[in-house]
Amino acid sequence: MGLPLIGDKVPEFTAKTTHGVINFPKDYEGKWVVLFSHPADFTPVCTTEFVAFQKRYDEFKALNTELIGLSIDQVFSHIKWVEWIKEKLGIEIKFPVIADDRGQISELFGMIHPGKGTNTVRAVFIIDPKGILRAVLYYPQELGRNMDEILRMVKGLQVSDANGVAIPANWPNNELVGDEVIVPPASDCATAAKRLQEYECYDWWFCHKKLK
């Protein structure tokens, strides 16, 4: 079986976590999920990432989105690291962290890249309420992630789904259309002819509108 691609159903698995055993994606049916891997516990960049995710946890929750971390460390290591973050940094990590100590889940999702060693890279999988993979990001171990971009991706995907529109670069601060969204291109001549009267457009194939 190949690695999951955008538009695929994500692989099913059962895993031990800091919050107990989970059955994925069944336990998260009806919710968006950000599943992300980190190289190792008790490492500086990963610690900054966990703090950054937790500081935005309420924003993710407001979008009906759950966070799930993962590395190939054992659950005892995860528990001790999460305790350290709370004790030393004053941040309580409220989302579960998967202990993939045998690497089986990492293999399913392509989280281990041999050219970068035997631990997991910084992978991100955004999964919708139907268990469909909607977006994938891979960062190398040496580069921490931008959590605001991951949050923006979830928001953008939800807006696209709800309104049948596309999301421009750097939305909601796009250089051409600001916080507006892109109207899907016309698929026939009659619709194309009407577009310039119906929306603000640079041309019939590049129209945009405000969200209601």
mmCIF file of C-alpha atoms in Angstrom:
data_model
loop_
_atom_site.group_PDB
_atom_site.id
_atom_site.type_symbol
_atom_site.label_atom_id
_atom_site.label_comp_id
_atom_site.label_asym_id
_atom_site.label_seq_id
_atom_site.Cartn_x
_atom_site.Cartn_y
_atom_site.Cartn_z
ATOM 1 C CA MET A 1 0.000 0.000 0.000
ATOM 2 C CA GLY A 2 1.391 3.411 -0.991
ATOM 3 C CA LEU A 3 1.565 6.510 1.160
ATOM 4 C CA PRO A 4 -1.700 8.434 1.601
ATOM 5 C CA LEU A 5 -2.155 11.216 -0.928
ATOM 6 C CA ILE A 6 -4.368 14.288 -0.829
ATOM 7 C CA GLY A 7 -7.939 13.134 -1.400
ATOM 8 C CA ASP A 8 -7.317 9.634 0.007
ATOM 9 C CA LYS A 9 -8.930 8.083 3.048
ATOM 10 C CA VAL A 10 -6.269 8.068 5.746
ATOM 11 C CA PRO A 11 -4.966 4.721 7.022
ATOM 12 C CA GLU A 12 -6.660 3.311 10.110
ATOM 13 C CA PHE A 13 -4.603 2.503 13.195
ATOM 14 C CA THR A 14 -4.782 1.908 16.938
ATOM 15 C CA ALA A 15 -2.186 3.690 19.037
ATOM 16 C CA LYS A 16 -1.011 4.228 22.590
ATOM 17 C CA THR A 17 -0.947 7.930 23.539
ATOM 18 C CA THR A 18 -0.452 10.152 26.561
ATOM 19 C CA HIS A 19 -4.285 10.217 26.795
ATOM 20 C CA GLY A 20 -4.744 6.451 26.479
ATOM 21 C CA VAL A 21 -5.423 4.237 23.470
ATOM 22 C CA ILE A 22 -7.026 5.831 20.390
ATOM 23 C CA ASN A 23 -8.605 4.285 17.317
ATOM 24 C CA PHE A 24 -7.905 6.538 14.374
ATOM 25 C CA PRO A 25 -9.741 8.016 12.548
ATOM 26 C CA LYS A 26 -12.864 6.438 14.106
ATOM 27 C CA ASP A 27 -12.489 8.270 17.431
ATOM 28 C CA TYR A 28 -12.303 11.589 15.586
ATOM 29 C CA GLU A 29 -15.222 11.160 13.214
ATOM 30 C CA GLY A 30 -16.932 14.505 12.600
ATOM 31 C CA LYS A 31 -13.839 16.519 13.544
ATOM 32 C CA TRP A 32 -10.916 17.992 11.646
ATOM 33 C CA VAL A 33 -7.543 16.667 12.770
ATOM 34 C CA VAL A 34 -3.991 17.963 12.537
ATOM 35 C CA LEU A 35 -1.776 14.893 12.922
ATOM 36 C CA PHE A 36 1.866 15.907 13.229
ATOM 37 C CA SER A 37 5.136 14.115 13.909
ATOM 38 C CA HIS A 38 8.202 15.453 15.687
ATOM 39 C CA PRO A 39 11.738 13.997 15.653
ATOM 40 C CA ALA A 40 12.209 13.400 19.386
ATOM 41 C CA ASP A 41 11.161 14.351 22.904
ATOM 42 C CA PHE A 42 13.425 16.569 25.009
ATOM 43 C CA THR A 43 14.782 18.470 22.001
ATOM 44 C CA PRO A 44 14.759 22.278 21.738
ATOM 45 C CA VAL A 45 12.964 22.823 18.412
ATOM 46 C CA CYS A 46 10.290 20.218 19.202
ATOM 47 C CA THR A 47 9.707 21.866 22.578
ATOM 48 C CA THR A 48 9.149 25.240 20.901
ATOM 49 C CA GLU A 49 6.703 23.576 18.500
ATOM 50 C CA PHE A 50 4.663 21.923 21.236
ATOM 51 C CA VAL A 51 4.414 25.213 23.115
ATOM 52 C CA ALA A 52 3.364 26.987 19.905
ATOM 53 C CA PHE A 53 0.704 24.367 19.128
ATOM 54 C CA GLN A 54 -0.648 24.504 22.680
ATOM 55 C CA LYS A 55 -0.843 28.318 22.652
ATOM 56 C CA ARG A 56 -3.106 28.007 19.586
ATOM 57 C CA TYR A 57 -5.017 24.988 20.863
ATOM 58 C CA ASP A 58 -8.164 26.978 21.667
ATOM 59 C CA GLU A 59 -8.120 28.464 18.160
ATOM 60 C CA PHE A 60 -7.907 24.986 16.650
ATOM 61 C CA LYS A 61 -10.699 23.771 18.954
ATOM 62 C CA ALA A 62 -12.880 26.693 17.840
ATOM 63 C CA LEU A 63 -12.491 25.315 14.297
ATOM 64 C CA ASN A 64 -13.662 21.839 15.419
ATOM 65 C CA THR A 65 -10.070 20.674 15.033
ATOM 66 C CA GLU A 66 -8.074 18.306 17.229
ATOM 67 C CA LEU A 67 -4.280 18.135 17.470
ATOM 68 C CA ILE A 68 -2.431 14.809 17.718
ATOM 69 C CA GLY A 69 1.354 14.642 18.095
ATOM 70 C CA LEU A 70 3.570 11.636 17.303
ATOM 71 C CA SER A 71 7.134 10.437 17.534
ATOM 72 C CA ILE A 72 8.901 7.082 17.797
ATOM 73 C CA ASP A 73 9.620 7.665 21.495
ATOM 74 C CA GLN A 74 7.926 5.483 24.108
ATOM 75 C CA VAL A 75 4.880 6.777 25.958
ATOM 76 C CA PHE A 76 6.897 7.063 29.198
ATOM 77 C CA SER A 77 9.204 9.557 27.476
ATOM 78 C CA HIS A 78 6.221 11.541 26.175
ATOM 79 C CA ILE A 79 4.689 11.689 29.651
ATOM 80 C CA LYS A 80 7.935 12.870 31.267
ATOM 81 C CA TRP A 81 8.548 15.481 28.543
ATOM 82 C CA VAL A 82 5.006 16.854 28.778
ATOM 83 C CA GLU A 83 5.474 17.049 32.571
ATOM 84 C CA TRP A 84 8.766 18.919 32.055
ATOM 85 C CA ILE A 85 7.080 21.444 29.729
ATOM 86 C CA LYS A 86 4.407 22.116 32.352
ATOM 87 C CA GLU A 87 6.876 22.317 35.251
ATOM 88 C CA LYS A 88 9.596 24.392 33.582
ATOM 89 C CA LEU A 89 7.636 26.465 31.053
ATOM 90 C CA GLY A 90 4.212 26.677 32.666
ATOM 91 C CA ILE A 91 2.447 25.248 29.586
ATOM 92 C CA GLU A 92 0.103 22.271 29.922
ATOM 93 C CA ILE A 93 -0.001 20.179 26.733
ATOM 94 C CA LYS A 94 -3.691 19.293 26.396
ATOM 95 C CA PHE A 95 -3.575 17.217 23.209
ATOM 96 C CA PRO A 96 -2.501 13.551 22.977
ATOM 97 C CA VAL A 97 0.932 12.427 21.803
ATOM 98 C CA ILE A 98 1.210 9.051 20.058
ATOM 99 C CA ALA A 99 4.000 6.688 21.094
ATOM 100 C CA ASP A 100 4.940 5.052 17.791
ATOM 101 C CA ASP A 101 7.939 3.239 19.263
ATOM 102 C CA ARG A 102 7.790 0.459 16.644
ATOM 103 C CA GLY A 103 7.479 2.945 13.789
ATOM 104 C CA GLN A 104 4.409 1.321 12.258
ATOM 105 C CA ILE A 105 2.291 4.480 12.031
ATOM 106 C CA SER A 106 5.273 6.494 10.832
ATOM 107 C CA GLU A 107 5.714 3.985 8.022
ATOM 108 C CA LEU A 108 2.013 4.200 7.058
ATOM 109 C CA PHE A 109 2.247 7.983 6.707
ATOM 110 C CA GLY A 110 5.783 8.310 5.327
ATOM 111 C CA MET A 111 7.058 10.212 8.346
ATOM 112 C CA ILE A 112 10.534 8.671 8.317
ATOM 113 C CA HIS A 113 12.783 9.813 5.470
ATOM 114 C CA PRO A 114 15.952 7.672 5.323
ATOM 115 C CA GLY A 115 18.041 10.536 3.946
ATOM 116 C CA LYS A 116 17.300 12.468 7.150
ATOM 117 C CA GLY A 117 17.972 9.659 9.627
ATOM 118 C CA THR A 118 15.893 7.117 11.513
ATOM 119 C CA ASN A 119 13.606 9.443 13.477
ATOM 120 C CA THR A 120 10.480 11.131 12.148
ATOM 121 C CA VAL A 121 10.678 14.360 10.176
ATOM 122 C CA ARG A 122 8.305 17.222 10.981
ATOM 123 C CA ALA A 123 5.276 15.992 9.043
ATOM 124 C CA VAL A 124 1.799 17.548 9.136
ATOM 125 C CA PHE A 125 -1.395 15.869 7.902
ATOM 126 C CA ILE A 126 -4.647 17.844 7.844
ATOM 127 C CA ILE A 127 -7.605 15.449 7.839
ATOM 128 C CA ASP A 128 -11.263 16.392 7.407
ATOM 129 C CA PRO A 129 -14.295 15.111 9.375
ATOM 130 C CA LYS A 130 -14.793 12.284 6.857
ATOM 131 C CA GLY A 131 -11.261 10.971 7.340
ATOM 132 C CA ILE A 132 -10.020 12.371 4.009
ATOM 133 C CA LEU A 133 -6.479 13.715 3.776
ATOM 134 C CA ARG A 134 -6.728 17.351 2.691
ATOM 135 C CA ALA A 135 -3.172 18.690 3.001
ATOM 136 C CA VAL A 136 0.361 17.468 3.727
ATOM 137 C CA LEU A 137 3.465 19.326 4.861
ATOM 138 C CA TYR A 138 6.979 17.993 5.426
ATOM 139 C CA TYR A 139 9.615 20.028 7.262
ATOM 140 C CA PRO A 140 13.195 18.837 7.941
ATOM 141 C CA GLN A 141 14.362 18.287 11.507
ATOM 142 C CA GLU A 142 16.351 21.526 11.546
ATOM 143 C CA LEU A 143 13.394 23.790 10.709
ATOM 144 C CA GLY A 144 10.523 24.374 13.106
ATOM 145 C CA ARG A 145 7.012 24.737 11.722
ATOM 146 C CA ASN A 146 4.868 27.864 11.360
ATOM 147 C CA MET A 147 1.750 27.056 13.400
ATOM 148 C CA ASP A 148 -0.067 30.163 12.168
ATOM 149 C CA GLU A 149 0.192 28.795 8.627
ATOM 150 C CA ILE A 150 -1.219 25.430 9.731
ATOM 151 C CA LEU A 151 -4.096 27.249 11.435
ATOM 152 C CA ARG A 152 -4.612 29.320 8.260
ATOM 153 C CA MET A 153 -4.731 26.130 6.192
ATOM 154 C CA VAL A 154 -7.476 24.635 8.347
ATOM 155 C CA LYS A 155 -9.478 27.885 8.189
ATOM 156 C CA GLY A 156 -8.974 28.127 4.437
ATOM 157 C CA LEU A 157 -10.041 24.552 3.763
ATOM 158 C CA GLN A 158 -13.172 25.030 5.853
ATOM 159 C CA VAL A 159 -14.058 28.288 4.078
ATOM 160 C CA SER A 160 -13.476 26.633 0.698
ATOM 161 C CA ASP A 161 -15.718 23.694 1.609
ATOM 162 C CA ALA A 162 -18.499 25.861 3.016
ATOM 163 C CA ASN A 163 -18.571 28.394 0.177
ATOM 164 C CA GLY A 164 -17.357 26.565 -2.938
ATOM 165 C CA VAL A 165 -14.513 29.027 -3.434
ATOM 166 C CA ALA A 166 -10.718 28.948 -3.714
ATOM 167 C CA ILE A 167 -8.335 30.642 -1.279
ATOM 168 C CA PRO A 168 -5.666 33.042 -2.612
ATOM 169 C CA ALA A 169 -2.037 33.274 -1.516
ATOM 170 C CA ASN A 170 -1.424 34.723 1.943
ATOM 171 C CA TRP A 171 -5.185 34.899 2.595
ATOM 172 C CA PRO A 172 -6.687 36.792 4.361
ATOM 173 C CA ASN A 173 -3.965 39.319 3.518
ATOM 174 C CA ASN A 174 -3.582 38.758 -0.204
ATOM 175 C CA GLU A 175 -1.755 41.401 -2.220
ATOM 176 C CA LEU A 176 -4.400 41.525 -4.989
ATOM 177 C CA VAL A 177 -7.760 40.761 -3.356
ATOM 178 C CA GLY A 178 -7.174 41.355 0.363
ATOM 179 C CA ASP A 179 -9.434 39.155 2.481
ATOM 180 C CA GLU A 180 -11.699 38.207 -0.421
ATOM 181 C CA VAL A 181 -11.894 34.722 -1.960
ATOM 182 C CA ILE A 182 -11.631 33.463 -5.534
ATOM 183 C CA VAL A 183 -14.764 32.577 -7.503
ATOM 184 C CA PRO A 184 -14.289 29.294 -9.414
ATOM 185 C CA PRO A 185 -13.569 29.947 -13.128
ATOM 186 C CA ALA A 186 -16.486 29.806 -15.555
ATOM 187 C CA SER A 187 -16.840 26.491 -17.365
ATOM 188 C CA ASP A 188 -18.785 27.721 -20.388
ATOM 189 C CA CYS A 189 -18.972 30.805 -22.636
ATOM 190 C CA ALA A 190 -22.331 32.049 -21.322
ATOM 191 C CA THR A 191 -21.164 32.025 -17.708
ATOM 192 C CA ALA A 192 -17.874 33.667 -18.682
ATOM 193 C CA ALA A 193 -19.761 36.504 -20.379
ATOM 194 C CA LYS A 194 -21.754 37.204 -17.201
ATOM 195 C CA ARG A 195 -18.851 37.069 -14.761
ATOM 196 C CA LEU A 196 -17.673 40.650 -15.248
ATOM 197 C CA GLN A 197 -21.141 41.915 -14.320
ATOM 198 C CA GLU A 198 -21.602 39.593 -11.346
ATOM 199 C CA TYR A 199 -18.283 40.002 -9.504
ATOM 200 C CA GLU A 200 -15.210 42.162 -9.190
ATOM 201 C CA CYS A 201 -12.781 40.712 -11.729
ATOM 202 C CA TYR A 202 -9.352 41.206 -13.236
ATOM 203 C CA ASP A 203 -10.758 39.185 -16.144
ATOM 204 C CA TRP A 204 -13.561 36.631 -16.567
ATOM 205 C CA TRP A 205 -11.311 33.838 -15.265
ATOM 206 C CA PHE A 206 -10.055 35.817 -12.251
ATOM 207 C CA CYS A 207 -13.009 36.994 -10.186
ATOM 208 C CA HIS A 208 -13.222 37.503 -6.452
ATOM 209 C CA LYS A 209 -15.800 38.287 -3.800
ATOM 210 C CA LYS A 210 -16.262 38.993 -0.124
ATOM 211 C CA LEU A 211 -17.531 36.244 2.123
ATOM 212 C CA LYS A 212 -21.011 36.913 3.476
#
